[in-house]
mmCIF file of C-alpha atoms and ligand atoms in Angstrom:
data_model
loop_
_atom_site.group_PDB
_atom_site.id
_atom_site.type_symbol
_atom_site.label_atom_id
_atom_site.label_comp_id
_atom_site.label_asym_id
_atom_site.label_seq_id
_atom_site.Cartn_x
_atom_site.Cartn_y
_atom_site.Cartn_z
ATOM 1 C CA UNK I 3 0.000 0.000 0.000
ATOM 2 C CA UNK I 4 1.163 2.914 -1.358
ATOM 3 C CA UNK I 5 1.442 5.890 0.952
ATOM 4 C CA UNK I 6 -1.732 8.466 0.831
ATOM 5 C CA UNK I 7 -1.449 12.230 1.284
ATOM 6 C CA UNK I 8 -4.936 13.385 3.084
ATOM 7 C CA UNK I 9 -5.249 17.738 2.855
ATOM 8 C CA UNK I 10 -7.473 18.921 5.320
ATOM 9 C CA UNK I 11 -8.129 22.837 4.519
ATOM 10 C CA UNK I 12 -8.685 24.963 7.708
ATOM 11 C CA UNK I 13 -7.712 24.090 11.291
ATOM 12 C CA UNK I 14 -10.817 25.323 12.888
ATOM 13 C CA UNK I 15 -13.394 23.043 15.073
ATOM 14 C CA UNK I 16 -13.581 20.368 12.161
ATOM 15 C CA UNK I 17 -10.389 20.419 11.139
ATOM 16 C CA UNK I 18 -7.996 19.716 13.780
ATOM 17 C CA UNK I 19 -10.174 17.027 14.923
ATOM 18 C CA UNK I 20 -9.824 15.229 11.605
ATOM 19 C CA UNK I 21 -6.493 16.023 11.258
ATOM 20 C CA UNK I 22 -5.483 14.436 15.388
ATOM 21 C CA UNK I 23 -7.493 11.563 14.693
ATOM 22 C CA UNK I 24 -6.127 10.363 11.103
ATOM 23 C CA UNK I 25 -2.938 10.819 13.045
ATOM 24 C CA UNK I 26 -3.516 8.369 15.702
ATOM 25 C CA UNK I 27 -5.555 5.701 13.221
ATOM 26 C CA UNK I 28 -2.789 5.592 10.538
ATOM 27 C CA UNK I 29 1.032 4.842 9.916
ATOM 28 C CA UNK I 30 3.659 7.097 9.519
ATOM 29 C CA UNK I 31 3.954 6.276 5.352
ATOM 30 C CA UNK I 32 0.637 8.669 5.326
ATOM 31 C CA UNK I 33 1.166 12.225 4.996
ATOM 32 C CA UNK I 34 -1.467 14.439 6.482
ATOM 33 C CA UNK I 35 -1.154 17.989 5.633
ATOM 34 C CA UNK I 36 -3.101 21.032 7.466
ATOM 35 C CA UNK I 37 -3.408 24.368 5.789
ATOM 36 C CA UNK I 38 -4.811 27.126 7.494
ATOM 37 C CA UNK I 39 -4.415 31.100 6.692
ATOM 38 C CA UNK I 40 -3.921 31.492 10.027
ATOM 39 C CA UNK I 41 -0.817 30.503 13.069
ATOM 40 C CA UNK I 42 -3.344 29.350 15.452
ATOM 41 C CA UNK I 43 -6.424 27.719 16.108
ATOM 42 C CA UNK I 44 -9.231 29.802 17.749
ATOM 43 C CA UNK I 45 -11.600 28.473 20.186
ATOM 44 C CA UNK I 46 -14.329 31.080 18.979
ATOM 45 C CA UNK I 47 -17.165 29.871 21.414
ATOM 46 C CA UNK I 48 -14.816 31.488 24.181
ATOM 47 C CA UNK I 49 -15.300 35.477 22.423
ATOM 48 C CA UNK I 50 -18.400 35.621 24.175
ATOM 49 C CA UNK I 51 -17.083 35.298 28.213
ATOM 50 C CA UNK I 52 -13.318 37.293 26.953
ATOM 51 C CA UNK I 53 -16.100 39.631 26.519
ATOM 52 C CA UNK I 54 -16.739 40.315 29.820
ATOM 53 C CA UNK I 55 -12.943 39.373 30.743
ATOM 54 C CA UNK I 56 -13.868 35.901 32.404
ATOM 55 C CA UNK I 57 -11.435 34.393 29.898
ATOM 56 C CA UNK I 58 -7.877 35.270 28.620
ATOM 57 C CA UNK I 59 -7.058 35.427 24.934
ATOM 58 C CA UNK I 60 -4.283 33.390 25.945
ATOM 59 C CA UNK I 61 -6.732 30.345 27.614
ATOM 60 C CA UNK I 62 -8.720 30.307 23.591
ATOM 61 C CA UNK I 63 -5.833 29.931 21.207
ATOM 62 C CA UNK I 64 -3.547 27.322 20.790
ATOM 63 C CA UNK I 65 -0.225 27.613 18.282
ATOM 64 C CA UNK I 66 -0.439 24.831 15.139
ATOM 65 C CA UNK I 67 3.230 24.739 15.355
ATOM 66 C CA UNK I 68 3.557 21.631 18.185
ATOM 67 C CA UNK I 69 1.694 19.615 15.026
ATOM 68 C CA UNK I 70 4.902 19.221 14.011
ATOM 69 C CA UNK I 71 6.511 17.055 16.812
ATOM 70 C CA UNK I 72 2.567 14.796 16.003
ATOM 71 C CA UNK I 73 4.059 14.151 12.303
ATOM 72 C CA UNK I 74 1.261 16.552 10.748
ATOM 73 C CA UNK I 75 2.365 19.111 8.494
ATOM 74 C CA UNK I 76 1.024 22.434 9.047
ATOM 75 C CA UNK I 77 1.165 24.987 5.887
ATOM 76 C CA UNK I 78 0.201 28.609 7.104
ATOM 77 C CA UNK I 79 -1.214 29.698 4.259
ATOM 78 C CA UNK I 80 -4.217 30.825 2.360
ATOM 79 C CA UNK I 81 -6.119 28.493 0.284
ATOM 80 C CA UNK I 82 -6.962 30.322 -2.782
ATOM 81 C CA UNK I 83 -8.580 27.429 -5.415
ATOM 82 C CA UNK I 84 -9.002 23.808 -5.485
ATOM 83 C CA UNK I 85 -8.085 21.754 -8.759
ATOM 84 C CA UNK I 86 -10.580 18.922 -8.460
ATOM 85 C CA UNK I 87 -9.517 17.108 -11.609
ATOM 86 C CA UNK I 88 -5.951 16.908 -10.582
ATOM 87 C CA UNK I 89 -6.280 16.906 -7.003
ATOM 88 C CA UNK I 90 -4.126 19.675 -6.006
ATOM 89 C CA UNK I 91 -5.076 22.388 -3.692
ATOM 90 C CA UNK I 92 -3.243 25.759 -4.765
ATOM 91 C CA UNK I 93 -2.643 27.903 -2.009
ATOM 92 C CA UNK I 94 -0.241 31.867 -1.139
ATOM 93 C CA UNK I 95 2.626 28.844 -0.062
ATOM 94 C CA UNK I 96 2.673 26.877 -3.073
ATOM 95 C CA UNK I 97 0.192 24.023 -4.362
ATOM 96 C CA UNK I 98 -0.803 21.113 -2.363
ATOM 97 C CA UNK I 99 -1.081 17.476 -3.832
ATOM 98 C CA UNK I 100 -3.596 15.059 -1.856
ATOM 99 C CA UNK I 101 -5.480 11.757 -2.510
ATOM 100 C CA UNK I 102 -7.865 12.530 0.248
ATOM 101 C CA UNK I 103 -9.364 16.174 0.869
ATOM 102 C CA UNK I 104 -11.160 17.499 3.895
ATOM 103 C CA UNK I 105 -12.851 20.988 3.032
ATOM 104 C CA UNK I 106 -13.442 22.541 7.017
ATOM 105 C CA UNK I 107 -13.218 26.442 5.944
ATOM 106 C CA UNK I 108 -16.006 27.283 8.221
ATOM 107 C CA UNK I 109 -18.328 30.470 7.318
ATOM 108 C CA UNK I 110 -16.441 34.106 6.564
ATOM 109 C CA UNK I 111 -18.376 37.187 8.097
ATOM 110 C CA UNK I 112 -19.066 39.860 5.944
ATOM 111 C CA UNK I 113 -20.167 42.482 8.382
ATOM 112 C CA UNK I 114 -20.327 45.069 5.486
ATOM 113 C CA UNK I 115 -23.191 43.464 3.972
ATOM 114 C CA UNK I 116 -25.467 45.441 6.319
ATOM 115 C CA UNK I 117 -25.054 49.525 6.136
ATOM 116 C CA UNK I 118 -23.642 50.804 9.169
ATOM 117 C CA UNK I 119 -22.573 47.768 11.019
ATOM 118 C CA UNK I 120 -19.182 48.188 10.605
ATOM 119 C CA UNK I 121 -19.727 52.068 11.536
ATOM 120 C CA UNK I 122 -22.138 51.255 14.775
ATOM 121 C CA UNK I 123 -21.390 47.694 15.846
ATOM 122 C CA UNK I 124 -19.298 45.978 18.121
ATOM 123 C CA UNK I 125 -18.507 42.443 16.163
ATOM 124 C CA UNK I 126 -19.390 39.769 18.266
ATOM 125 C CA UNK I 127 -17.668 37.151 16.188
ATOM 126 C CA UNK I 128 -14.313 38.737 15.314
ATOM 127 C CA UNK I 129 -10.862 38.764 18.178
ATOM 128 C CA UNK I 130 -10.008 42.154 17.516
ATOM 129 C CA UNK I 131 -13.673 43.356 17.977
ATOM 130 C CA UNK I 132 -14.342 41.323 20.873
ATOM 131 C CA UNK I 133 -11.529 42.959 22.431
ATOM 132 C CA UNK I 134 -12.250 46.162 21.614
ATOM 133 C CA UNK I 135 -15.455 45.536 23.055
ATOM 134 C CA UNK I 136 -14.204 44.358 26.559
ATOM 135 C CA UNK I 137 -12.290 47.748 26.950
ATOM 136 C CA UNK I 138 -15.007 50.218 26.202
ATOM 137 C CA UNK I 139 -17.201 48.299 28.664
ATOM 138 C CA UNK I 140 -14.859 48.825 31.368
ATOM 139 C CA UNK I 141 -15.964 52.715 31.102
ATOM 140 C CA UNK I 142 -19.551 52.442 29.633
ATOM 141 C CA UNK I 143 -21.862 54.770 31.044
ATOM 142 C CA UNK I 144 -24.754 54.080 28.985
ATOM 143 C CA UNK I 145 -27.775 52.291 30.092
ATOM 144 C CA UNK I 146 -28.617 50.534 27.243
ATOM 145 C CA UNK I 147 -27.214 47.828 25.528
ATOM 146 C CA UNK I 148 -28.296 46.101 22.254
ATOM 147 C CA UNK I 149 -27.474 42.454 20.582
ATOM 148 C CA UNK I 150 -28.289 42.119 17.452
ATOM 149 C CA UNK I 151 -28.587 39.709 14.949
ATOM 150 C CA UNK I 152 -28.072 40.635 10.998
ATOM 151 C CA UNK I 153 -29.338 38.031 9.142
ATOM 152 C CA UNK I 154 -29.615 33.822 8.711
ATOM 153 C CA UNK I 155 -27.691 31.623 8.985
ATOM 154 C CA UNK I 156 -25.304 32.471 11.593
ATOM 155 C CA UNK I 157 -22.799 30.615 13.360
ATOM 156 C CA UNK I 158 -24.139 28.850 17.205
ATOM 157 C CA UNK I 159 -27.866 29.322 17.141
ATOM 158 C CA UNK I 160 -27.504 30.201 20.466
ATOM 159 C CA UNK I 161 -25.121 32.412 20.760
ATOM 160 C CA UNK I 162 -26.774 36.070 20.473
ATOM 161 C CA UNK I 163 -28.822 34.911 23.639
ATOM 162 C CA UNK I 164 -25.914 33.915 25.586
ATOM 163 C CA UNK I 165 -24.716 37.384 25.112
ATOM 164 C CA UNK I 166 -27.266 38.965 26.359
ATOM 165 C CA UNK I 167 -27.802 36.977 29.506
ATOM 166 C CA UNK I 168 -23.778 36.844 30.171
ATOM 167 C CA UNK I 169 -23.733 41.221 29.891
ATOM 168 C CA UNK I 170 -26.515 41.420 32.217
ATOM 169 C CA UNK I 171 -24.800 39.339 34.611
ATOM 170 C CA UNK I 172 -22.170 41.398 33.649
ATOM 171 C CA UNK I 173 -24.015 44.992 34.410
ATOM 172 C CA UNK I 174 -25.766 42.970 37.431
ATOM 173 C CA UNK I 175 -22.651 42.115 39.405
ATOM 174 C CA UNK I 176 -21.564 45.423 38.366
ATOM 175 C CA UNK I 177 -24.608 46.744 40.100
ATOM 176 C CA UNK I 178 -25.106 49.109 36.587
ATOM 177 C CA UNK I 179 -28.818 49.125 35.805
ATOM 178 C CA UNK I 180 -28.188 48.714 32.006
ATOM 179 C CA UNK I 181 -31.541 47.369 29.717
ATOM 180 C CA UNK I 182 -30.090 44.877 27.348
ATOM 181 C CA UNK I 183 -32.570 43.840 24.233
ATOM 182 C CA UNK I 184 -32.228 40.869 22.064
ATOM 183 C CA UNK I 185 -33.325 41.942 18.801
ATOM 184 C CA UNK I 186 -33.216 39.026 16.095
ATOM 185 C CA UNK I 187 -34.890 38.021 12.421
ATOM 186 C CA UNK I 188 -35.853 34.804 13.851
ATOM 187 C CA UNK I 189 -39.504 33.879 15.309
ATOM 188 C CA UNK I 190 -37.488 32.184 18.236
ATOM 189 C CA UNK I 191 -34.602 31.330 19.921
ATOM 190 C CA UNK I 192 -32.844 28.624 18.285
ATOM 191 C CA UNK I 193 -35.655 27.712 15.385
ATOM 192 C CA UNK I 194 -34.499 24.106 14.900
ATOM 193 C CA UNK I 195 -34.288 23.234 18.432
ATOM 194 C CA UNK I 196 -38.055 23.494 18.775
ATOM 195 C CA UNK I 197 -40.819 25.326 20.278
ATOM 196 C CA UNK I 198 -40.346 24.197 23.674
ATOM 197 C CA UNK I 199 -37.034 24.916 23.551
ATOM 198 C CA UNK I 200 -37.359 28.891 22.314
ATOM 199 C CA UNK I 201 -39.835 28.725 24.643
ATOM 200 C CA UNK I 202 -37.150 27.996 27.623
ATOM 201 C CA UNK I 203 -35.023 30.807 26.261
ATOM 202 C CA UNK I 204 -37.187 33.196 26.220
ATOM 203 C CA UNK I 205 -38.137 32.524 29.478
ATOM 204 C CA UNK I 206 -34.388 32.923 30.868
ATOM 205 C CA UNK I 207 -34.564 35.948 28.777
ATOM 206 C CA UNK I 208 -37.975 37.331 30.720
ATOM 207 C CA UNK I 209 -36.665 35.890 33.859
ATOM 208 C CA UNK I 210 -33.302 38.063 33.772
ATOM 209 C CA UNK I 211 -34.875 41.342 32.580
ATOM 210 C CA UNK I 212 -33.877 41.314 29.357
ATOM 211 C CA UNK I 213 -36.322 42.544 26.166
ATOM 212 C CA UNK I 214 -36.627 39.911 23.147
ATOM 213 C CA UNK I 215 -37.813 41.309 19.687
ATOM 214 C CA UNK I 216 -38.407 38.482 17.374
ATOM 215 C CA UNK I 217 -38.823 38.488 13.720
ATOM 216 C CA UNK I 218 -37.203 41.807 13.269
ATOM 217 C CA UNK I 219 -34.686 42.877 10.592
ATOM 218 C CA UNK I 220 -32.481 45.586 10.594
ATOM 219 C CA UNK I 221 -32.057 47.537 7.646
ATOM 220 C CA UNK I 222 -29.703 49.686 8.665
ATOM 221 C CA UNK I 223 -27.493 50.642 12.025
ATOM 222 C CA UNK I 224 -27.426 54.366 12.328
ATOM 223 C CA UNK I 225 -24.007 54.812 13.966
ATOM 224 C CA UNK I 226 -24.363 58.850 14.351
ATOM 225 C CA UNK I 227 -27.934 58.523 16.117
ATOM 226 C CA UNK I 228 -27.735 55.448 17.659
ATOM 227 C CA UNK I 229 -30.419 54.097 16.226
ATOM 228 C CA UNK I 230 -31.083 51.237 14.523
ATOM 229 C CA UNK I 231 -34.009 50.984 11.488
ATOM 230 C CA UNK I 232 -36.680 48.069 11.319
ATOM 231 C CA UNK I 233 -37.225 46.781 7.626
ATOM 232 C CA UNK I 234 -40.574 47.924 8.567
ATOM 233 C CA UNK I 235 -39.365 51.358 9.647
ATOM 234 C CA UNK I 236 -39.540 51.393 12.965
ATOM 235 C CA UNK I 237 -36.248 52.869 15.023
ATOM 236 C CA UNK I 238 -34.385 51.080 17.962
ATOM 237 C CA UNK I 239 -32.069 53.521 19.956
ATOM 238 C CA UNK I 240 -29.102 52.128 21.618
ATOM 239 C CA UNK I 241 -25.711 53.367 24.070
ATOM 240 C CA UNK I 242 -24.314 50.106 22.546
ATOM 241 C CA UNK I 243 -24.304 47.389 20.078
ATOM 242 C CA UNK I 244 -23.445 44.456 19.825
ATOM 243 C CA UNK I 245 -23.941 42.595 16.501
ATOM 244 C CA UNK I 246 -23.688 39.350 14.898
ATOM 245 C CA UNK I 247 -22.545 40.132 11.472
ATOM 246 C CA UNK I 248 -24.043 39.055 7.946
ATOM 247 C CA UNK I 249 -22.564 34.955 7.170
ATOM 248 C CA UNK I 250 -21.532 33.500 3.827
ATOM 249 C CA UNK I 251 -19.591 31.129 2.623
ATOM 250 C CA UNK I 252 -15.315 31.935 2.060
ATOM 251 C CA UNK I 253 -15.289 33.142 -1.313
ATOM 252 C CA UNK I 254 -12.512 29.994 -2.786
ATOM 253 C CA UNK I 255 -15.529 27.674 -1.874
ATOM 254 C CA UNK I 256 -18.398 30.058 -3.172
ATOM 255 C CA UNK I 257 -16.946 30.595 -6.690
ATOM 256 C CA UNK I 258 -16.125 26.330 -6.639
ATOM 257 C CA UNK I 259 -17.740 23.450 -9.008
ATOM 258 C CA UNK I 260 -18.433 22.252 -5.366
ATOM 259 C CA UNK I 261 -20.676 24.551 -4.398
ATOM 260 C CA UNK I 262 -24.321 24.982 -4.444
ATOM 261 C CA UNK I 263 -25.993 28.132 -5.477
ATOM 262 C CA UNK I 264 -26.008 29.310 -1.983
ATOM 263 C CA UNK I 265 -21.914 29.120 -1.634
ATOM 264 C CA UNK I 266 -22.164 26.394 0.678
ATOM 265 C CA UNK I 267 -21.105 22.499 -0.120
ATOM 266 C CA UNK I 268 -24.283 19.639 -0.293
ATOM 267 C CA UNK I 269 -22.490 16.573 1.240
ATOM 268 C CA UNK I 270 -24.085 12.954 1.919
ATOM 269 C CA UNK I 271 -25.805 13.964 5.544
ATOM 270 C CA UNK I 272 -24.612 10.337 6.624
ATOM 271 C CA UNK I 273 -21.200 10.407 5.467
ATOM 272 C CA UNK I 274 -20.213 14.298 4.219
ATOM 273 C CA UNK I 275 -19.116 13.217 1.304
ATOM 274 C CA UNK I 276 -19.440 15.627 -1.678
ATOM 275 C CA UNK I 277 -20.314 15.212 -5.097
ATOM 276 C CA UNK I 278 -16.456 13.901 -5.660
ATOM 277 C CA UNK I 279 -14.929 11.485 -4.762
ATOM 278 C CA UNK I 280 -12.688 10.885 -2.351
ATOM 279 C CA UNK I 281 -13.373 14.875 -1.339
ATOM 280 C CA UNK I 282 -15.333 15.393 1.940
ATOM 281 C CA UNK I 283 -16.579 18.410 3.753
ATOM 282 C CA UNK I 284 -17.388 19.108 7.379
ATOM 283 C CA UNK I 285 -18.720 21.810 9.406
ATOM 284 C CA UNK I 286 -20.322 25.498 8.674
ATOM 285 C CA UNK I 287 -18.889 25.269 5.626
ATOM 286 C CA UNK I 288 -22.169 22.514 4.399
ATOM 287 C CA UNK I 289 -25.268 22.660 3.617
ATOM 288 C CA UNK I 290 -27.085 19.726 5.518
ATOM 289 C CA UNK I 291 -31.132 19.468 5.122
ATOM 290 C CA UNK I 292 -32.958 18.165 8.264
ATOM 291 C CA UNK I 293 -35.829 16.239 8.364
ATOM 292 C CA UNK I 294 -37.786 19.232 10.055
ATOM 293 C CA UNK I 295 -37.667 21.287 6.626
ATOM 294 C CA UNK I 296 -34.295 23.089 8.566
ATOM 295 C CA UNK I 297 -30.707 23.509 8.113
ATOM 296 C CA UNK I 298 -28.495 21.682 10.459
ATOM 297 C CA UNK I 299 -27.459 24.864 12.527
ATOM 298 C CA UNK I 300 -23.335 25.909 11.937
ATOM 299 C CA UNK I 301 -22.415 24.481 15.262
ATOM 300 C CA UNK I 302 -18.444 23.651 16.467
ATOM 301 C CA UNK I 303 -20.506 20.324 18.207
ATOM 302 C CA UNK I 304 -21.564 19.116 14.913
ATOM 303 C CA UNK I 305 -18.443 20.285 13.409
ATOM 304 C CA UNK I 306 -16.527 17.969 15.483
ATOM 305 C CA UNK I 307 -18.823 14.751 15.565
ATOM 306 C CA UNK I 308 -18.456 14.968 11.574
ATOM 307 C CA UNK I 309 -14.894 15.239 11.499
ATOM 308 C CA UNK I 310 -14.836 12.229 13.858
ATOM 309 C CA UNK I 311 -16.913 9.962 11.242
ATOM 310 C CA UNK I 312 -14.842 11.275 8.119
ATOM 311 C CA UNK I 313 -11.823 10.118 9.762
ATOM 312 C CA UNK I 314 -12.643 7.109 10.455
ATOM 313 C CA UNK I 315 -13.795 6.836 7.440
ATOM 314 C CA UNK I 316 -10.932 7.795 5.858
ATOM 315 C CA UNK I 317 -8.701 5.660 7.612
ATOM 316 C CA UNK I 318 -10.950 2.831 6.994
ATOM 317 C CA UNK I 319 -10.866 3.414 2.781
ATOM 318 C CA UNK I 320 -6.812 3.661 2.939
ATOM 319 C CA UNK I 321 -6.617 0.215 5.249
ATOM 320 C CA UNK I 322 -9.350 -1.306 3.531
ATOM 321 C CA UNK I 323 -11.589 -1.680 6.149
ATOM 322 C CA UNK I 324 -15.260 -0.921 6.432
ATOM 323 C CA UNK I 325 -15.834 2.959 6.047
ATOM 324 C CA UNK I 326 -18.971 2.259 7.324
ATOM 325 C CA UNK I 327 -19.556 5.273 10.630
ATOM 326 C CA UNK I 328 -21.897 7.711 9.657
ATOM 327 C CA UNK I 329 -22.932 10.974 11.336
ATOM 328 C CA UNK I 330 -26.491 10.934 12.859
ATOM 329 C CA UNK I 331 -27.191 15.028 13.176
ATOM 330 C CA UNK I 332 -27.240 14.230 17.372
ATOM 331 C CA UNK I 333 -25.230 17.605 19.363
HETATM 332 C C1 FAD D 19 -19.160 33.810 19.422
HETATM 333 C C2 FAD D 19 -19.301 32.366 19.036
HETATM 334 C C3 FAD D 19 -19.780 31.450 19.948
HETATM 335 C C4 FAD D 19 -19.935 30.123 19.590
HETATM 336 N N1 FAD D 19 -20.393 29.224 20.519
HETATM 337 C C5 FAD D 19 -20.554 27.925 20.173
HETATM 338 C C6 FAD D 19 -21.000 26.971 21.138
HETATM 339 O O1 FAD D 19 -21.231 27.290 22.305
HETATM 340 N N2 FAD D 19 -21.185 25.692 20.714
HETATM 341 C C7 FAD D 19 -20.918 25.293 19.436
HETATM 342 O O2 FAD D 19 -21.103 24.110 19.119
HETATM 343 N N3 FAD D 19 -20.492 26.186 18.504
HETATM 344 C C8 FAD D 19 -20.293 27.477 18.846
HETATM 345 N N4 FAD D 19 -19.837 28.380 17.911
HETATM 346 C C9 FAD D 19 -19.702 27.964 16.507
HETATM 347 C C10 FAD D 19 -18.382 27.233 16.239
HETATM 348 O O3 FAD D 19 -17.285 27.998 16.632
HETATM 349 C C11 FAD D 19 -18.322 26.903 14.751
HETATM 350 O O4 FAD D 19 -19.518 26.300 14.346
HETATM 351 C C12 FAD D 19 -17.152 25.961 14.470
HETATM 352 O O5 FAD D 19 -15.943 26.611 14.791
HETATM 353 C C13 FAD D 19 -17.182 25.488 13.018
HETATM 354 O O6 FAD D 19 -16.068 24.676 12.771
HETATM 355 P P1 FAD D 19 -15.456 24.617 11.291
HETATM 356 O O7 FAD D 19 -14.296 23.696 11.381
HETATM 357 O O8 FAD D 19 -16.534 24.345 10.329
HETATM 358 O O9 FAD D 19 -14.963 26.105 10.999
HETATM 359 P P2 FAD D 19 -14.027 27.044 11.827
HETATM 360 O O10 FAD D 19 -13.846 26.591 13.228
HETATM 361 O O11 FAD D 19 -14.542 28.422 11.612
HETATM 362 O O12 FAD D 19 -12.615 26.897 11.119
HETATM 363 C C14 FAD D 19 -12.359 27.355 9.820
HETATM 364 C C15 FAD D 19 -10.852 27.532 9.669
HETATM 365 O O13 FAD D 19 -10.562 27.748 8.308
HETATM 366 C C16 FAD D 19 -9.611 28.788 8.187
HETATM 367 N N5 FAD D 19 -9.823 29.389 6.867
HETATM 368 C C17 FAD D 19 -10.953 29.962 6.379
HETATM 369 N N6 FAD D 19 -10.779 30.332 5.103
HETATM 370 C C18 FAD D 19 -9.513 29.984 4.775
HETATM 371 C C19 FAD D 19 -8.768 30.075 3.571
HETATM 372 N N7 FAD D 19 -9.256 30.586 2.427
HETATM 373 N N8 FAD D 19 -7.486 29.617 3.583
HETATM 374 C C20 FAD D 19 -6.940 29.057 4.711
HETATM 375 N N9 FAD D 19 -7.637 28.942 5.863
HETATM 376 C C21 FAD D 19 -8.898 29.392 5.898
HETATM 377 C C22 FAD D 19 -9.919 29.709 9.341
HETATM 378 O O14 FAD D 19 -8.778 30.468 9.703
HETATM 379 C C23 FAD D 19 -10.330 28.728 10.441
HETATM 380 O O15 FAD D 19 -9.249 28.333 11.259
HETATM 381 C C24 FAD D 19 -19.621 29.714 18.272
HETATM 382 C C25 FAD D 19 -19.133 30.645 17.347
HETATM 383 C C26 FAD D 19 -18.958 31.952 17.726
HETATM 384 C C27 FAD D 19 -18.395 32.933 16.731
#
């Protein structure tokens, strides 16, 4: 048996898992390569409490480089096309041969796509923002505070609630009588979860004080007044906001064969394989249909229970055993 190269593109939530576990499950003859644009993996579900400075940046992010000493190769680099019919990845450090490829890219944020946010908004899902955002709160003198979401899909279903219940805890210990407001395009908290279980958030949210506006889109965030506009005109004044940005597909998957119209990658819901062979994709990065008419949510638990069955699968195909685990939608 010749030895296999498996490419796994980004070393986010999916990613590394595939990448640790192919390690452990095959021999050294197999190369498995790891390309991400960036040094270090981010734990992003941690923004939300370095928010509030109950986590360090230092306790989220871990450096790729000790991948080395595992026997995985780590290319920092940007992925910038994907040559299906030869199977090379082509990437800012060179192109990348493989036999097996794992697509984990995740979902970019485009927080341009609605007018103003950039101008008005703290970014909930970006470091830099989140930081920035943990300062000025030190000194805010405002009373209050909005979290808003810009549009569907968006990454953690719940995580736009969580940030409003973990900044009035904040305020509360803080003894600052700050109104935060939840306001969101959805009908409920976490659609796909159910009834009963928006239900239960909302209730946490009633319970703690904080206002919930449902079905509600923004059209734009006026920075200079505060204010943010209802598509159906109404205004929203704020001290603060806090927004969850516009989501998309990265634009090397978007403008890809693989694609669907949407940007995002259709993969066997069992298995995540794609349309080719031998290429498999994980994570936000797919579009996976549910039973209930909904998309599976863009979830790091999901993320990591598919990268678990791909590389076992994977392993399985190069050792010829039965590549038979399959992924049952359970987080
Ligand atoms: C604030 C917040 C809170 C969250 N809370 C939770 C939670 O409580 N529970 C939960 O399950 N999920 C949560 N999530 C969602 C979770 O983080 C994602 O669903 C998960 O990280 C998706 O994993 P992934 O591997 O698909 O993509 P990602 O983890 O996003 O990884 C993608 C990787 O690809 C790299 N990349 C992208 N484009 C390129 C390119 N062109 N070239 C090279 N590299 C590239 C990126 O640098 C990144 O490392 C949260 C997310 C946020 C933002």
């Amino acid at each position: 048996m010749a030895g296999k190269t498996i490419c796994i593109l980004g070393g986010g939530s999916g990613g590394l898992v595939v990448a640790n576990k192919l390690k452990k499950s095959l021999s050294a003859e197999h190369k498995i390569v790891l390309v991400d644009k960036l040094s270090y993996h981010l734990f992003n579900p941690s923004l939300l409490w370095l928010m509030v400075g109950w986590r360090q940046i230092e306790d989220m992010k871990r450096d790729f480089s000790p991948l080395k000493r595992k026997g995985i190769d780590f290319i920092q680099a940007e992925v910038n096309g994907i040559d299906f019919n030869n199977q090379a990845v082509s990437t800012t450090a060179g192109n990348v041969k493989y036999d097996y490829l794992v697509i984990s890219l995740g979902a970019d944020i485009y927080p341009e796509r609605l007018a103003g946010f950039k101008e008005g908004a703290y970014n909930l899902y970006q470091l830099s923002e989140v930081i920035r955002l943990r300062d000025d709160l030190a000194n805010f003198k405002g009373d209050k505070v909005a979290v808003m979401v810009s549009s569907i899909p968006f990454k953690c279903p719940a995580a736009p609630y969580e940030a409003a219940l973990i900044l009035n805890a904040y305020f509360k210990r803080q003894n600052k009588n700050v109104q935060v407001q939840v306001v969101s395009p959805e009908p409920q908290p976490m659609p796909v979860a159910g009834p009963a279980m928006g239900q239960a958030v909302v209730s946490l949210l009633n319970m703690s004080g904080i206002q919930y506006m449902p079905n509600t889109t923004i059209k734009t965030v006026k920075a200079d007044k505060k204010e943010l506009e209802t598509a159906d005109g109404k205004s929203i004044p704020f001290d603060m906001l806090v927004g969850v940005p516009s989501h998309g597909a990265p634009a090397v998957i978007k403008n890809s064969s693989i694609a669907a119209e949407t940007g995002w990658i259709p993969v066997n819901a069992k298995n995540l394989q794609t349309k080719i062979e031998n290429v498999y994709a994980i994570g936000d990065i797919t579009a996976i249909p549910l039973p209930v008419g909904k998309p599976l949510p863009k979830a790091g638990v999901f993320a990591h229970l598919e990268a678990e069955v791909v590389a076992h699968n994977i392993a399985a195909k190069i050792k010829g055993g039965t590549a038979d685990k399959e992924f049952n939608g359970d987080g």
